Amino acid sequence: MENDRADKEVAEMSKIKVNEQRTVDEFQELTAIDAPSFGERQMADRLIEKIKELGF
């Protein structure tokens, strides 16, 4: 029973298409932000903006 539900969830997730170039671009943008340990404010602020843009 549990495996059936997990299989269905995996099948649904496999329908999601990933825009590989957008993923690479997002990663490059975020890793270009200087964010040393205990100095991640700029990175955090950018992530907050991105999450809000997604409607969260």
Tab-separated table of N, CA and C in Angstrom:
chain	number	residue	atom	x	y	z
A	1	MET	N	0.828	-1.187	0.000
A	1	MET	CA	0.000	0.000	0.000
A	1	MET	C	0.881	1.263	0.000
A	2	GLU	N	1.865	1.287	0.909
A	2	GLU	CA	2.773	2.427	1.005
A	2	GLU	C	3.606	2.572	-0.266
A	3	ASN	N	4.047	1.449	-0.824
A	3	ASN	CA	4.842	1.477	-2.051
A	3	ASN	C	4.034	1.989	-3.229
A	4	ASP	N	2.742	1.654	-3.284
A	4	ASP	CA	1.894	2.138	-4.369
A	4	ASP	C	1.812	3.657	-4.355
A	5	ARG	N	1.638	4.216	-3.172
A	5	ARG	CA	1.553	5.672	-3.059
A	5	ARG	C	2.875	6.317	-3.460
A	6	ALA	N	3.979	5.742	-3.013
A	6	ALA	CA	5.299	6.272	-3.359
A	6	ALA	C	5.526	6.183	-4.861
A	7	ASP	N	5.119	5.079	-5.470
A	7	ASP	CA	5.268	4.925	-6.922
A	7	ASP	C	4.460	5.978	-7.667
A	8	LYS	N	3.259	6.257	-7.200
A	8	LYS	CA	2.416	7.279	-7.837
A	8	LYS	C	3.040	8.658	-7.704
A	9	GLU	N	3.606	8.947	-6.531
A	9	GLU	CA	4.251	10.244	-6.327
A	9	GLU	C	5.456	10.401	-7.249
A	10	VAL	N	6.242	9.356	-7.393
A	10	VAL	CA	7.403	9.406	-8.283
A	10	VAL	C	6.954	9.598	-9.726
A	11	ALA	N	5.892	8.921	-10.119
A	11	ALA	CA	5.372	9.057	-11.478
A	11	ALA	C	4.912	10.485	-11.739
A	12	GLU	N	4.248	11.096	-10.774
A	12	GLU	CA	3.799	12.482	-10.932
A	12	GLU	C	4.995	13.431	-11.025
A	13	MET	N	5.989	13.214	-10.195
A	13	MET	CA	7.171	14.075	-10.210
A	13	MET	C	7.922	13.957	-11.520
A	14	SER	N	7.882	12.790	-12.144
A	14	SER	CA	8.614	12.607	-13.397
A	14	SER	C	7.975	13.394	-14.541
A	15	LYS	N	6.750	13.865	-14.351
A	15	LYS	CA	6.077	14.671	-15.373
A	15	LYS	C	6.556	16.125	-15.362
A	16	ILE	N	7.228	16.515	-14.283
A	16	ILE	CA	7.709	17.887	-14.162
A	16	ILE	C	8.896	18.072	-15.095
A	17	LYS	N	8.818	19.091	-15.939
A	17	LYS	CA	9.917	19.365	-16.859
A	17	LYS	C	10.836	20.409	-16.228
A	18	VAL	N	12.114	20.150	-16.318
A	18	VAL	CA	13.111	21.044	-15.768
A	18	VAL	C	13.732	21.836	-16.905
A	19	ASN	N	13.747	23.138	-16.749
A	19	ASN	CA	14.423	23.991	-17.709
A	19	ASN	C	15.892	24.027	-17.286
A	20	GLU	N	16.699	23.196	-17.945
A	20	GLU	CA	18.085	23.038	-17.523
A	20	GLU	C	18.873	24.342	-17.600
A	21	GLN	N	18.667	25.124	-18.648
A	21	GLN	CA	19.422	26.374	-18.776
A	21	GLN	C	19.034	27.337	-17.660
A	22	ARG	N	17.743	27.410	-17.333
A	22	ARG	CA	17.306	28.288	-16.253
A	22	ARG	C	17.916	27.835	-14.924
A	23	THR	N	17.982	26.531	-14.733
A	23	THR	CA	18.576	25.987	-13.508
A	23	THR	C	20.044	26.388	-13.404
A	24	VAL	N	20.771	26.253	-14.495
A	24	VAL	CA	22.187	26.639	-14.517
A	24	VAL	C	22.323	28.134	-14.272
A	25	ASP	N	21.492	28.939	-14.938
A	25	ASP	CA	21.549	30.393	-14.766
A	25	ASP	C	21.280	30.802	-13.319
A	26	GLU	N	20.260	30.192	-12.716
A	26	GLU	CA	19.924	30.491	-11.317
A	26	GLU	C	21.092	30.115	-10.410
A	27	PHE	N	21.668	28.944	-10.626
A	27	PHE	CA	22.790	28.497	-9.813
A	27	PHE	C	23.968	29.457	-9.947
A	28	GLN	N	24.274	29.855	-11.168
A	28	GLN	CA	25.397	30.771	-11.384
A	28	GLN	C	25.137	32.119	-10.714
A	29	GLU	N	23.900	32.600	-10.810
A	29	GLU	CA	23.568	33.875	-10.170
A	29	GLU	C	23.779	33.796	-8.657
A	30	LEU	N	23.263	32.724	-8.060
A	30	LEU	CA	23.348	32.603	-6.606
A	30	LEU	C	24.767	32.348	-6.121
A	31	THR	N	25.545	31.573	-6.869
A	31	THR	CA	26.910	31.300	-6.428
A	31	THR	C	27.849	32.473	-6.684
A	32	ALA	N	27.424	33.429	-7.504
A	32	ALA	CA	28.236	34.623	-7.743
A	32	ALA	C	28.128	35.611	-6.581
A	33	ILE	N	27.146	35.435	-5.716
A	33	ILE	CA	26.967	36.317	-4.565
A	33	ILE	C	28.009	35.953	-3.516
A	34	ASP	N	28.767	36.942	-3.084
A	34	ASP	CA	29.773	36.723	-2.051
A	34	ASP	C	29.050	36.459	-0.736
A	35	ALA	N	29.173	35.239	-0.229
A	35	ALA	CA	28.457	34.857	0.984
A	35	ALA	C	29.323	33.975	1.875
A	36	PRO	N	30.340	34.586	2.484
A	36	PRO	CA	31.181	33.790	3.387
A	36	PRO	C	30.394	33.374	4.635
A	37	SER	N	30.901	32.418	5.357
A	37	SER	CA	30.230	31.976	6.576
A	37	SER	C	29.934	33.172	7.482
A	38	PHE	N	28.728	33.203	7.992
A	38	PHE	CA	28.217	34.264	8.860
A	38	PHE	C	28.059	35.597	8.126
A	39	GLY	N	28.131	35.575	6.797
A	39	GLY	CA	27.934	36.788	6.008
A	39	GLY	C	27.005	36.511	4.840
A	40	GLU	N	25.964	35.714	5.086
A	40	GLU	CA	25.082	35.244	4.014
A	40	GLU	C	23.869	36.137	3.780
A	41	ARG	N	23.830	37.327	4.384
A	41	ARG	CA	22.641	38.171	4.294
A	41	ARG	C	22.250	38.462	2.843
A	42	GLN	N	23.206	38.822	2.013
A	42	GLN	CA	22.906	39.150	0.615
A	42	GLN	C	22.308	37.943	-0.109
A	43	MET	N	22.856	36.779	0.124
A	43	MET	CA	22.329	35.550	-0.479
A	43	MET	C	20.918	35.287	0.030
A	44	ALA	N	20.714	35.417	1.321
A	44	ALA	CA	19.395	35.174	1.905
A	44	ALA	C	18.364	36.144	1.337
A	45	ASP	N	18.735	37.405	1.208
A	45	ASP	CA	17.804	38.396	0.660
A	45	ASP	C	17.414	38.058	-0.778
A	46	ARG	N	18.372	37.602	-1.572
A	46	ARG	CA	18.066	37.242	-2.964
A	46	ARG	C	17.166	36.010	-3.017
A	47	LEU	N	17.428	35.048	-2.149
A	47	LEU	CA	16.574	33.859	-2.111
A	47	LEU	C	15.148	34.216	-1.691
A	48	ILE	N	15.009	35.129	-0.753
A	48	ILE	CA	13.673	35.584	-0.337
A	48	ILE	C	12.944	36.204	-1.525
A	49	GLU	N	13.629	37.041	-2.285
A	49	GLU	CA	13.020	37.649	-3.485
A	49	GLU	C	12.550	36.564	-4.454
A	50	LYS	N	13.402	35.584	-4.709
A	50	LYS	CA	13.053	34.524	-5.657
A	50	LYS	C	11.855	33.711	-5.173
A	51	ILE	N	11.814	33.417	-3.906
A	51	ILE	CA	10.702	32.647	-3.351
A	51	ILE	C	9.399	33.440	-3.455
A	52	LYS	N	9.452	34.731	-3.183
A	52	LYS	CA	8.271	35.577	-3.312
A	52	LYS	C	7.802	35.653	-4.766
A	53	GLU	N	8.754	35.712	-5.701
A	53	GLU	CA	8.403	35.737	-7.122
A	53	GLU	C	7.629	34.466	-7.524
A	54	LEU	N	7.909	33.366	-6.836
A	54	LEU	CA	7.225	32.114	-7.111
A	54	LEU	C	5.857	32.033	-6.433
A	55	GLY	N	5.528	33.033	-5.625
A	55	GLY	CA	4.217	33.081	-5.006
A	55	GLY	C	4.152	32.527	-3.597
A	56	PHE	N	5.295	32.298	-2.997
A	56	PHE	CA	5.308	31.803	-1.625
A	56	PHE	C	5.430	32.938	-0.649
